[in-house]
Amino acid sequence: MLHTPSRASGLLAHPTSFPGRFGIGDFGEAAYRFVDFLRAAKQALWQVMPLGPTGYGDSPYACYSAFAGNPYLIALEPLVREGLLEAGDLEGGPDFGSGREVNFNAAIPFKLDRLRRAYDRFCAGHGDPKMAAWFTEFRGHHAAWLTTYATFMALKDFHGGPAWVDWAPELSDSRNPAVTEWKAKHSGAIEFHQFCQFQFFRQWGALKSYAARAGVQVIGDIPIFVAFDSADVWANPEQFWLDETGQPTVVAGVPPDYFSPTGQRWGNPLYRWDRMKADGYRWWIDRFRAAFELYDIVRLDHFRGFEAYWAVPADQPTAEHGTWEQGPGIDLFRAVSDELGDLKIIAEDLGLITAEVEQLIKQTGFPGMKVLQFAFSSDATDPFLPHNHQPHTVVYTGTHDNDTTVGWFQSCTPKERSHAQRYLGRDGHDIAWDLIRAALGSVADTAVVPVQDLLQLGTEARMNMPGKLGGNWGWRYHAGDLTPEIAARLADLTTLYWRDGLQLPRKRTLSDTMPR
């Protein structure tokens, strides 16, 4: 008897990249049309970057909270339909531009102003009479993190936006009784941020349910590290390597390599894994639980850091003089599995991968990643080449940290370009779709393609340049870019390589792979 194959494919598109009226993509109509496109193209997966509240630099990998949602993704039109905004509230405003870049400077203050108007109308009794009860229920369900986050954001507003270490000393210490007194005097400011989370989770929940009805599962992202200026560090300083003033003593990064002679100094505070282990990894278990409320599948960013991570002294301007320190290893994932059961997780196993990291991946049973743009710099033994893939793998043409495939092909070395042409049997004039075909044809169970590659765009559409300050995370596509013809072309390849409308593979679980 012929069994249904366990193969699937999907697209990588962050919601900020959707078209829309207000300078930034959101959970509005364009998001639903994107899900419709996925269905028409026979895709079973939609991958997003972290959906947390972004701060300076607009990076979704440096959020104010590991648990909260980004209020800038809240669509305004549904708030009009619900009576929390008036139609006139959506008129006027700044010039958001019509290009392919998010206008963060215009979009963020406009969104926040309209969300405050919506909150004021909610407080005045407008909208569905049941909404107050729903809001109360939401606050109860998310009590473990919501009040802390909302207090942190209200305090940040109160101080004019600086990092928590630069607040009034008695308020920079989350356990100081002065914080409790401040909360009592500023309950409305705190409730506003709770209200924004309420709207975020309502809209994302509705969109995710729509995707589920279309047969689409969402892949989300857990960055291994959190931002220093975050509610997580402010509320849990004992869990991080900080000095008596609250400043990090060591920070995250990666050592020098071929691409960066001074390495990358990311600057995130590092975890006190000894203390996290002592309390049973409670913060991490809560983080995983929250992530799986948002997503169906989770990609763990910088997975190798769970085995060993590069620790850079905070007083060093580059990452050259760091040291490798031991991560929690399999203990963390056993603790998570014991409490939450077996979860669908992808290990982002790129970068310097040692035998110890490979062993950890084998112990967890998580599928790793293969990126086709990395495949053509050596020879036939390169593990990124499709003929060397394994079924329990996720293959990408590129990721949010790579150039687009067209941009990569235009800038790669002549040796790489020639190797790609010979391997693919193509001259490269349609290189993005050549790699899409190679990814879908791989034996890897799962294949993911950035939307930029689907649209055959060049370097101008790159989402992120690691190590570059400013100018990242802003790419958007235009309404009408995702045409029926592109959907049909992708659907044809998806059917050709037996990936259409199929169940995702059963992941090997910790209980399958680890002796207890």
Short mmCIF file of C-alpha atoms in Angstrom, two decimals:
data_model
loop_
_atom_site.label_atom_id
_atom_site.label_comp_id
_atom_site.label_asym_id
_atom_site.label_seq_id
_atom_site.Cartn_x
_atom_site.Cartn_y
_atom_site.Cartn_z
CA MET A 1 0.00 0.00 0.00
CA LEU A 2 1.34 3.44 -0.96
CA HIS A 3 1.82 5.68 2.07
CA THR A 4 1.36 9.43 2.07
CA PRO A 5 4.81 11.02 1.91
CA SER A 6 6.00 13.12 4.81
CA ARG A 7 7.19 16.15 2.85
CA ALA A 8 6.19 19.80 3.04
CA SER A 9 7.30 23.23 1.84
CA GLY A 10 6.57 26.84 2.62
CA LEU A 11 7.59 30.49 2.44
CA LEU A 12 9.53 32.81 4.73
CA ALA A 13 7.85 36.22 5.04
CA HIS A 14 7.82 38.42 8.13
CA PRO A 15 4.54 40.33 8.66
CA THR A 16 6.31 43.70 8.44
CA SER A 17 6.98 42.81 4.79
CA PHE A 18 3.31 42.80 3.83
CA PRO A 19 1.90 45.74 1.84
CA GLY A 20 -0.48 48.16 3.58
CA ARG A 21 -1.50 51.75 4.14
CA PHE A 22 0.49 52.75 7.18
CA GLY A 23 4.15 52.27 6.34
CA ILE A 24 4.56 48.81 7.89
CA GLY A 25 3.03 45.41 7.23
CA ASP A 26 0.61 44.10 9.83
CA PHE A 27 -2.06 41.50 10.59
CA GLY A 28 -4.61 43.13 8.29
CA GLU A 29 -6.04 42.23 4.92
CA ALA A 30 -2.68 41.70 3.21
CA ALA A 31 -1.77 39.01 5.76
CA TYR A 32 -4.93 37.06 4.94
CA ARG A 33 -4.24 37.40 1.20
CA PHE A 34 -0.75 36.02 1.83
CA VAL A 35 -2.29 32.94 3.44
CA ASP A 36 -4.58 32.63 0.41
CA PHE A 37 -1.48 32.72 -1.80
CA LEU A 38 0.13 29.94 0.27
CA ARG A 39 -2.96 27.81 -0.24
CA ALA A 40 -3.07 28.51 -3.98
CA ALA A 41 0.62 27.64 -4.25
CA LYS A 42 0.07 24.39 -2.28
CA GLN A 43 2.35 25.45 0.56
CA ALA A 44 1.91 23.97 4.02
CA LEU A 45 4.25 26.27 5.97
CA TRP A 46 4.64 29.97 6.72
CA GLN A 47 7.83 30.98 8.52
CA VAL A 48 8.10 34.28 10.39
CA MET A 49 10.85 35.93 12.39
CA PRO A 50 10.29 36.69 16.09
CA LEU A 51 7.04 38.60 16.64
CA GLY A 52 8.19 40.41 19.77
CA PRO A 53 8.15 44.18 20.44
CA THR A 54 11.09 45.73 18.63
CA GLY A 55 13.16 48.62 19.90
CA TYR A 56 16.12 50.64 18.67
CA GLY A 57 17.30 49.28 15.31
CA ASP A 58 13.94 47.58 14.64
CA SER A 59 15.47 44.10 14.90
CA PRO A 60 13.02 41.29 15.72
CA TYR A 61 16.01 39.55 17.30
CA ALA A 62 16.41 42.31 19.92
CA CYS A 63 13.01 42.72 21.55
CA TYR A 64 11.78 44.35 24.72
CA SER A 65 10.33 41.00 25.79
CA ALA A 66 10.74 37.31 24.98
CA PHE A 67 7.01 36.83 25.66
CA ALA A 68 5.14 39.87 24.35
CA GLY A 69 3.99 40.71 20.82
CA ASN A 70 4.91 43.65 18.62
CA PRO A 71 2.16 46.31 18.81
CA TYR A 72 3.27 47.77 15.47
CA LEU A 73 1.85 44.62 13.82
CA ILE A 74 -1.68 45.39 15.04
CA ALA A 75 -3.92 46.24 12.08
CA LEU A 76 -5.95 49.43 12.54
CA GLU A 77 -8.88 48.69 10.24
CA PRO A 78 -10.31 45.96 12.52
CA LEU A 79 -10.28 48.47 15.39
CA VAL A 80 -12.54 50.72 13.31
CA ARG A 81 -14.93 47.83 12.63
CA GLU A 82 -14.98 47.05 16.37
CA GLY A 83 -15.81 50.64 17.32
CA LEU A 84 -12.47 51.35 18.99
CA LEU A 85 -11.41 53.82 16.31
CA GLU A 86 -13.33 56.13 14.03
CA ALA A 87 -12.82 56.01 10.26
CA GLY A 88 -11.36 59.51 10.40
CA ASP A 89 -8.61 58.28 12.72
CA LEU A 90 -7.08 56.43 9.76
CA GLU A 91 -6.95 59.51 7.55
CA GLY A 92 -4.15 62.02 7.34
CA GLY A 93 -0.96 61.21 9.12
CA PRO A 94 2.58 61.41 7.73
CA ASP A 95 3.77 60.46 4.26
CA PHE A 96 4.49 56.75 4.59
CA GLY A 97 5.99 56.51 1.11
CA SER A 98 5.25 53.92 -1.54
CA GLY A 99 8.58 52.14 -1.85
CA ARG A 100 9.66 48.67 -0.80
CA GLU A 101 10.94 49.77 2.60
CA VAL A 102 9.17 50.00 5.94
CA ASN A 103 9.01 53.62 7.04
CA PHE A 104 9.66 52.91 10.71
CA ASN A 105 10.07 56.57 11.63
CA ALA A 106 6.60 57.41 10.37
CA ALA A 107 4.80 54.13 11.06
CA ILE A 108 5.70 53.67 14.72
CA PRO A 109 4.46 57.00 16.17
CA PHE A 110 1.35 56.86 13.98
CA LYS A 111 0.48 53.33 15.17
CA LEU A 112 1.11 54.14 18.82
CA ASP A 113 -1.03 57.28 18.62
CA ARG A 114 -3.95 55.31 17.12
CA LEU A 115 -3.56 52.53 19.66
CA ARG A 116 -3.78 55.10 22.46
CA ARG A 117 -6.96 56.49 20.89
CA ALA A 118 -8.35 52.95 20.72
CA TYR A 119 -7.47 52.38 24.38
CA ASP A 120 -9.17 55.64 25.39
CA ARG A 121 -12.34 54.63 23.54
CA PHE A 122 -12.19 51.19 25.13
CA CYS A 123 -11.98 52.81 28.57
CA ALA A 124 -14.96 55.00 27.64
CA GLY A 125 -17.06 51.91 26.94
CA HIS A 126 -16.94 51.80 23.14
CA GLY A 127 -16.71 48.54 21.23
CA ASP A 128 -18.24 45.16 21.95
CA PRO A 129 -19.69 45.06 25.49
CA LYS A 130 -18.03 41.68 25.96
CA MET A 131 -14.56 43.08 25.28
CA ALA A 132 -13.94 44.12 28.89
CA ALA A 133 -14.55 40.55 30.03
CA TRP A 134 -12.29 39.21 27.27
CA PHE A 135 -9.58 41.65 28.33
CA THR A 136 -9.84 40.50 31.94
CA GLU A 137 -9.61 36.88 30.84
CA PHE A 138 -6.58 37.66 28.69
CA ARG A 139 -4.77 39.35 31.56
CA GLY A 140 -5.41 36.38 33.78
CA HIS A 141 -4.17 33.87 31.21
CA HIS A 142 -0.92 35.78 30.59
CA ALA A 143 -0.37 37.02 34.15
CA ALA A 144 3.02 35.29 34.42
CA TRP A 145 4.66 37.86 32.13
CA LEU A 146 2.09 40.50 31.12
CA THR A 147 2.14 42.83 34.13
CA THR A 148 5.94 42.76 34.29
CA TYR A 149 6.23 43.61 30.60
CA ALA A 150 3.56 46.33 30.73
CA THR A 151 5.19 47.88 33.80
CA PHE A 152 8.58 47.84 32.08
CA MET A 153 7.18 49.56 28.98
CA ALA A 154 5.25 52.13 31.04
CA LEU A 155 8.41 52.93 33.01
CA LYS A 156 10.34 53.27 29.76
CA ASP A 157 7.73 55.75 28.52
CA PHE A 158 7.84 57.58 31.85
CA HIS A 159 11.61 58.06 31.57
CA GLY A 160 11.49 59.10 27.91
CA GLY A 161 12.80 55.87 26.38
CA PRO A 162 16.31 55.10 27.74
CA ALA A 163 17.48 51.65 28.82
CA TRP A 164 16.37 50.52 32.28
CA VAL A 165 19.83 51.00 33.81
CA ASP A 166 19.45 54.74 33.12
CA TRP A 167 16.12 55.11 34.93
CA ALA A 168 15.78 56.56 38.42
CA PRO A 169 17.84 54.16 40.59
CA GLU A 170 14.89 53.06 42.73
CA LEU A 171 12.91 52.15 39.57
CA SER A 172 15.71 50.37 37.73
CA ASP A 173 15.54 47.70 40.46
CA SER A 174 12.37 45.74 39.70
CA ARG A 175 12.23 44.44 43.28
CA ASN A 176 12.42 47.84 44.94
CA PRO A 177 9.20 48.77 46.84
CA ALA A 178 9.29 52.05 44.91
CA VAL A 179 8.28 50.11 41.79
CA THR A 180 5.15 48.84 43.55
CA GLU A 181 4.29 52.38 44.60
CA TRP A 182 4.88 53.67 41.07
CA LYS A 183 2.61 50.98 39.62
CA ALA A 184 -0.24 52.04 41.89
CA LYS A 185 0.05 55.65 40.70
CA HIS A 186 0.35 54.80 36.99
CA SER A 187 -2.10 51.94 36.52
CA GLY A 188 -3.54 53.50 33.35
CA ALA A 189 -0.14 53.72 31.67
CA ILE A 190 0.47 50.06 32.50
CA GLU A 191 -2.98 48.99 31.33
CA PHE A 192 -2.42 50.66 27.96
CA HIS A 193 0.45 48.27 27.22
CA GLN A 194 -1.66 45.33 28.42
CA PHE A 195 -4.40 46.50 26.05
CA CYS A 196 -1.94 46.54 23.13
CA GLN A 197 -0.95 42.96 23.94
CA PHE A 198 -4.62 42.01 24.10
CA GLN A 199 -5.15 43.37 20.59
CA PHE A 200 -1.96 41.77 19.27
CA PHE A 201 -2.88 38.31 20.54
CA ARG A 202 -6.50 38.63 19.34
CA GLN A 203 -5.43 39.56 15.82
CA TRP A 204 -2.58 37.07 15.59
CA GLY A 205 -4.82 34.32 16.96
CA ALA A 206 -7.45 35.03 14.31
CA LEU A 207 -4.85 35.08 11.53
CA LYS A 208 -3.17 31.88 12.73
CA SER A 209 -6.57 30.16 12.88
CA TYR A 210 -7.25 31.28 9.32
CA ALA A 211 -3.91 29.79 8.28
CA ALA A 212 -4.74 26.52 10.06
CA ARG A 213 -8.03 26.27 8.18
CA ALA A 214 -6.03 26.71 4.98
CA GLY A 215 -3.78 23.81 5.96
CA VAL A 216 -0.85 26.09 6.83
CA GLN A 217 1.31 25.71 9.93
CA VAL A 218 3.39 28.61 11.27
CA ILE A 219 7.10 28.31 11.97
CA GLY A 220 8.25 30.86 14.54
CA ASP A 221 11.63 31.76 15.94
CA ILE A 222 13.21 31.76 19.41
CA PRO A 223 16.42 33.82 19.49
CA ILE A 224 18.80 32.15 21.91
CA PHE A 225 19.65 35.47 23.58
CA VAL A 226 17.49 38.37 24.76
CA ALA A 227 18.13 42.10 24.53
CA PHE A 228 19.81 43.77 27.49
CA ASP A 229 17.15 46.49 27.47
CA SER A 230 14.26 44.12 28.02
CA ALA A 231 11.67 43.25 30.63
CA ASP A 232 13.34 39.84 30.91
CA VAL A 233 16.66 41.24 32.14
CA TRP A 234 15.09 44.02 34.21
CA ALA A 235 12.84 41.55 36.05
CA ASN A 236 15.35 38.68 36.34
CA PRO A 237 18.83 40.23 36.76
CA GLU A 238 20.04 37.28 38.80
CA GLN A 239 19.67 35.04 35.73
CA PHE A 240 22.31 37.02 33.76
CA TRP A 241 25.97 37.91 34.16
CA LEU A 242 25.59 41.51 35.40
CA ASP A 243 27.68 43.63 37.75
CA GLU A 244 26.41 45.52 40.81
CA THR A 245 25.30 48.45 38.62
CA GLY A 246 23.25 46.19 36.35
CA GLN A 247 25.68 46.33 33.42
CA PRO A 248 26.73 43.08 31.65
CA THR A 249 30.15 41.70 32.51
CA VAL A 250 30.24 39.45 29.43
CA VAL A 251 28.20 39.61 26.24
CA ALA A 252 27.28 37.33 23.36
CA GLY A 253 28.93 37.12 19.97
CA VAL A 254 30.80 34.82 17.61
CA PRO A 255 34.57 34.54 17.12
CA PRO A 256 36.53 35.80 14.12
CA ASP A 257 36.10 33.81 10.93
CA TYR A 258 36.57 34.05 7.17
CA PHE A 259 33.71 36.54 6.89
CA SER A 260 34.65 38.77 9.85
CA PRO A 261 38.27 39.10 11.05
CA THR A 262 37.13 40.66 14.34
CA GLY A 263 34.14 38.36 14.86
CA GLN A 264 30.68 39.66 15.73
CA ARG A 265 30.04 41.36 19.07
CA TRP A 266 26.27 41.07 19.47
CA GLY A 267 26.18 42.63 22.93
CA ASN A 268 23.38 40.52 24.46
CA PRO A 269 23.86 39.68 28.15
CA LEU A 270 24.75 36.06 28.81
CA TYR A 271 22.75 33.67 30.96
CA ARG A 272 23.78 32.38 34.36
CA TRP A 273 23.16 28.79 33.30
CA ASP A 274 24.16 27.57 36.75
CA ARG A 275 21.28 29.50 38.33
CA MET A 276 18.86 28.54 35.59
CA LYS A 277 19.66 24.88 36.14
CA ALA A 278 19.18 25.31 39.90
CA ASP A 279 15.57 26.41 39.45
CA GLY A 280 14.82 23.74 36.85
CA TYR A 281 15.13 26.11 33.87
CA ARG A 282 11.80 27.69 34.82
CA TRP A 283 12.27 30.81 32.69
CA TRP A 284 13.10 28.72 29.61
CA ILE A 285 10.17 26.37 30.14
CA ASP A 286 7.86 29.40 30.34
CA ARG A 287 9.48 30.80 27.21
CA PHE A 288 8.92 27.60 25.24
CA ARG A 289 5.33 27.39 26.48
CA ALA A 290 4.66 30.95 25.32
CA ALA A 291 6.30 30.33 21.94
CA PHE A 292 4.11 27.34 21.23
CA GLU A 293 1.04 29.43 21.93
CA LEU A 294 2.16 31.67 19.06
CA TYR A 295 3.54 29.08 16.63
CA ASP A 296 3.06 25.49 15.53
CA ILE A 297 6.77 24.86 15.00
CA VAL A 298 9.75 26.72 16.49
CA ARG A 299 13.17 27.35 14.98
CA LEU A 300 15.87 27.71 17.67
CA ASP A 301 18.24 30.43 16.52
CA HIS A 302 22.00 29.90 17.09
CA PHE A 303 21.44 26.36 18.35
CA ARG A 304 25.16 25.74 18.75
CA GLY A 305 25.11 28.20 21.69
CA PHE A 306 23.19 25.67 23.75
CA GLU A 307 26.26 23.42 23.59
CA ALA A 308 28.93 26.13 23.91
CA TYR A 309 28.78 29.88 23.38
CA TRP A 310 31.32 32.63 22.72
CA ALA A 311 31.60 34.93 25.75
CA VAL A 312 33.11 38.36 25.09
CA PRO A 313 34.24 40.59 28.00
CA ALA A 314 31.87 43.54 27.98
CA ASP A 315 34.74 46.05 27.93
CA GLN A 316 36.06 44.67 24.63
CA PRO A 317 35.02 46.61 21.49
CA THR A 318 35.18 43.52 19.24
CA ALA A 319 34.62 39.77 19.64
CA GLU A 320 38.27 38.85 19.09
CA HIS A 321 39.13 38.14 22.72
CA GLY A 322 36.25 35.98 23.86
CA THR A 323 36.26 32.44 25.22
CA TRP A 324 34.12 29.36 24.64
CA GLU A 325 31.91 28.59 27.63
CA GLN A 326 29.78 25.52 28.24
CA GLY A 327 26.05 25.81 27.57
CA PRO A 328 23.29 23.79 29.26
CA GLY A 329 23.37 21.00 26.70
CA ILE A 330 20.81 18.24 26.80
CA ASP A 331 19.76 19.06 30.39
CA LEU A 332 17.74 22.05 29.19
CA PHE A 333 15.85 20.11 26.56
CA ARG A 334 15.15 17.23 28.94
CA ALA A 335 13.63 19.73 31.39
CA VAL A 336 11.48 21.28 28.66
CA SER A 337 10.37 17.88 27.38
CA ASP A 338 9.55 16.60 30.86
CA GLU A 339 7.18 19.52 31.44
CA LEU A 340 5.78 20.32 27.98
CA GLY A 341 6.11 17.02 26.12
CA ASP A 342 7.69 16.57 22.73
CA LEU A 343 7.65 19.73 20.64
CA LYS A 344 8.22 20.47 16.95
CA ILE A 345 11.59 22.25 16.90
CA ILE A 346 14.09 23.09 14.15
CA ALA A 347 17.73 23.55 15.17
CA GLU A 348 19.46 26.44 13.40
CA ASP A 349 22.79 24.60 13.23
CA LEU A 350 24.71 27.01 11.00
CA GLY A 351 28.14 28.46 11.69
CA LEU A 352 30.98 26.70 13.51
CA ILE A 353 29.54 23.24 14.19
CA THR A 354 31.69 20.90 16.24
CA ALA A 355 31.31 17.20 16.96
CA GLU A 356 29.82 18.15 20.33
CA VAL A 357 27.13 20.27 18.67
CA GLU A 358 26.36 17.44 16.25
CA GLN A 359 26.01 15.10 19.21
CA LEU A 360 23.56 17.48 20.91
CA ILE A 361 21.45 17.67 17.75
CA LYS A 362 21.46 13.88 17.56
CA GLN A 363 20.42 13.62 21.21
CA THR A 364 17.50 16.01 20.80
CA GLY A 365 16.34 14.56 17.50
CA PHE A 366 15.71 18.06 16.11
CA PRO A 367 16.11 18.51 12.35
CA GLY A 368 18.91 20.86 11.31
CA MET A 369 19.17 23.32 8.42
CA LYS A 370 20.81 23.32 5.00
CA VAL A 371 21.17 26.57 3.04
CA LEU A 372 21.71 26.14 -0.69
CA GLN A 373 23.61 29.40 -1.09
CA PHE A 374 26.35 27.84 1.05
CA ALA A 375 26.61 24.73 -1.14
CA PHE A 376 28.89 25.76 -4.01
CA SER A 377 32.14 26.97 -2.44
CA SER A 378 33.91 23.59 -2.19
CA ASP A 379 33.34 20.26 -3.94
CA ALA A 380 30.93 17.33 -4.24
CA THR A 381 31.35 16.44 -0.55
CA ASP A 382 29.85 19.74 0.63
CA PRO A 383 27.05 18.89 3.12
CA PHE A 384 24.86 21.72 1.80
CA LEU A 385 24.60 20.20 -1.70
CA PRO A 386 21.23 18.52 -2.22
CA HIS A 387 22.69 15.08 -2.96
CA ASN A 388 24.19 15.10 0.56
CA HIS A 389 20.99 16.10 2.38
CA GLN A 390 19.25 13.81 4.85
CA PRO A 391 15.45 13.44 5.10
CA HIS A 392 15.32 14.76 8.67
CA THR A 393 16.39 18.23 7.53
CA VAL A 394 14.98 21.65 6.59
CA VAL A 395 16.44 23.07 3.38
CA TYR A 396 16.40 26.80 2.53
CA THR A 397 17.46 28.63 -0.61
CA GLY A 398 18.58 31.41 1.77
CA THR A 399 17.60 32.93 5.12
CA HIS A 400 16.85 36.40 6.47
CA ASP A 401 20.59 36.84 7.16
CA ASN A 402 21.62 35.98 3.59
CA ASP A 403 21.54 38.06 0.47
CA THR A 404 18.71 37.16 -1.87
CA THR A 405 19.58 34.33 -4.25
CA VAL A 406 19.80 36.73 -7.19
CA GLY A 407 22.05 39.04 -5.16
CA TRP A 408 24.20 36.13 -4.01
CA PHE A 409 24.65 34.82 -7.55
CA GLN A 410 25.63 38.26 -8.84
CA SER A 411 28.25 38.77 -6.12
CA CYS A 412 29.65 35.28 -5.49
CA THR A 413 33.07 34.20 -6.74
CA PRO A 414 33.48 33.00 -10.33
CA LYS A 415 34.31 29.53 -8.93
CA GLU A 416 31.04 29.39 -6.96
CA ARG A 417 29.05 30.67 -9.92
CA SER A 418 30.56 28.10 -12.28
CA HIS A 419 30.01 25.29 -9.78
CA ALA A 420 26.36 26.29 -9.32
CA GLN A 421 25.81 26.42 -13.09
CA ARG A 422 27.36 22.98 -13.60
CA TYR A 423 25.56 21.42 -10.65
CA LEU A 424 22.13 22.83 -11.49
CA GLY A 425 22.54 22.38 -15.24
CA ARG A 426 21.44 25.98 -15.81
CA ASP A 427 23.15 29.14 -17.01
CA GLY A 428 21.87 31.12 -14.01
CA HIS A 429 19.56 33.56 -15.80
CA ASP A 430 16.72 32.20 -13.60
CA ILE A 431 18.90 31.38 -10.61
CA ALA A 432 16.30 32.03 -7.89
CA TRP A 433 13.91 29.49 -9.35
CA ASP A 434 16.80 27.13 -10.09
CA LEU A 435 17.53 27.02 -6.34
CA ILE A 436 13.82 26.78 -5.53
CA ARG A 437 13.61 23.71 -7.75
CA ALA A 438 16.71 22.23 -6.10
CA ALA A 439 15.28 22.84 -2.62
CA LEU A 440 11.90 21.32 -3.40
CA GLY A 441 13.56 18.37 -5.12
CA SER A 442 15.83 17.66 -2.15
CA VAL A 443 15.20 14.58 -0.01
CA ALA A 444 14.90 16.96 2.97
CA ASP A 445 11.49 16.56 4.58
CA THR A 446 10.92 20.32 4.67
CA ALA A 447 11.82 23.13 2.27
CA VAL A 448 11.43 26.88 2.90
CA VAL A 449 11.88 29.72 0.40
CA PRO A 450 12.13 33.45 1.23
CA VAL A 451 9.50 35.46 -0.64
CA GLN A 452 12.26 37.62 -2.13
CA ASP A 453 13.53 34.56 -4.04
CA LEU A 454 10.04 33.77 -5.27
CA LEU A 455 9.94 37.31 -6.70
CA GLN A 456 13.48 37.01 -8.16
CA LEU A 457 14.65 40.18 -6.39
CA GLY A 458 18.23 41.34 -5.95
CA THR A 459 20.32 42.68 -3.07
CA GLU A 460 18.02 45.67 -2.69
CA ALA A 461 15.47 43.27 -1.14
CA ARG A 462 17.85 41.80 1.44
CA MET A 463 16.24 41.66 4.89
CA ASN A 464 19.33 41.83 7.11
CA MET A 465 23.06 42.36 6.81
CA PRO A 466 24.62 40.93 10.02
CA GLY A 467 26.94 43.43 11.68
CA LYS A 468 25.49 46.41 9.81
CA LEU A 469 24.02 49.15 12.00
CA GLY A 470 20.78 50.54 10.58
CA GLY A 471 19.04 49.94 7.31
CA ASN A 472 17.93 46.38 8.11
CA TRP A 473 14.57 44.63 8.54
CA GLY A 474 12.64 47.04 6.32
CA TRP A 475 11.92 45.23 3.05
CA ARG A 476 8.29 45.03 1.87
CA TYR A 477 6.63 43.65 -1.22
CA HIS A 478 3.95 45.47 -3.18
CA ALA A 479 0.31 44.54 -3.49
CA GLY A 480 0.02 42.50 -6.66
CA ASP A 481 3.57 41.11 -6.55
CA LEU A 482 2.41 37.60 -5.60
CA THR A 483 0.55 36.84 -8.79
CA PRO A 484 -1.56 33.81 -9.72
CA GLU A 485 1.15 32.93 -12.24
CA ILE A 486 3.79 32.71 -9.49
CA ALA A 487 1.41 30.64 -7.35
CA ALA A 488 0.80 28.26 -10.24
CA ARG A 489 4.52 27.91 -10.96
CA LEU A 490 5.29 27.13 -7.31
CA ALA A 491 2.31 24.77 -7.03
CA ASP A 492 3.53 22.85 -10.09
CA LEU A 493 6.98 22.29 -8.58
CA THR A 494 5.42 21.44 -5.22
CA THR A 495 3.30 18.73 -6.85
CA LEU A 496 6.19 17.54 -9.01
CA TYR A 497 8.30 16.89 -5.92
CA TRP A 498 5.43 15.43 -3.86
CA ARG A 499 5.16 18.19 -1.26
CA ASP A 500 1.60 19.42 -1.84
CA GLY A 501 -0.92 19.49 0.97
CA LEU A 502 0.84 16.87 3.05
CA GLN A 503 1.33 16.25 6.72
CA LEU A 504 4.62 17.34 8.23
CA PRO A 505 6.90 14.50 9.22
CA ARG A 506 6.70 13.12 12.70
CA LYS A 507 9.74 14.47 14.46
CA ARG A 508 11.97 12.12 16.32
CA THR A 509 11.36 12.90 19.96
CA LEU A 510 13.64 13.09 22.94
CA SER A 511 12.16 9.85 24.22
CA ASP A 512 13.13 8.22 20.90
CA THR A 513 16.73 9.34 21.03
CA MET A 514 17.83 9.75 24.65
CA PRO A 515 18.39 7.15 27.33
CA ARG A 516 16.77 8.23 30.59
#
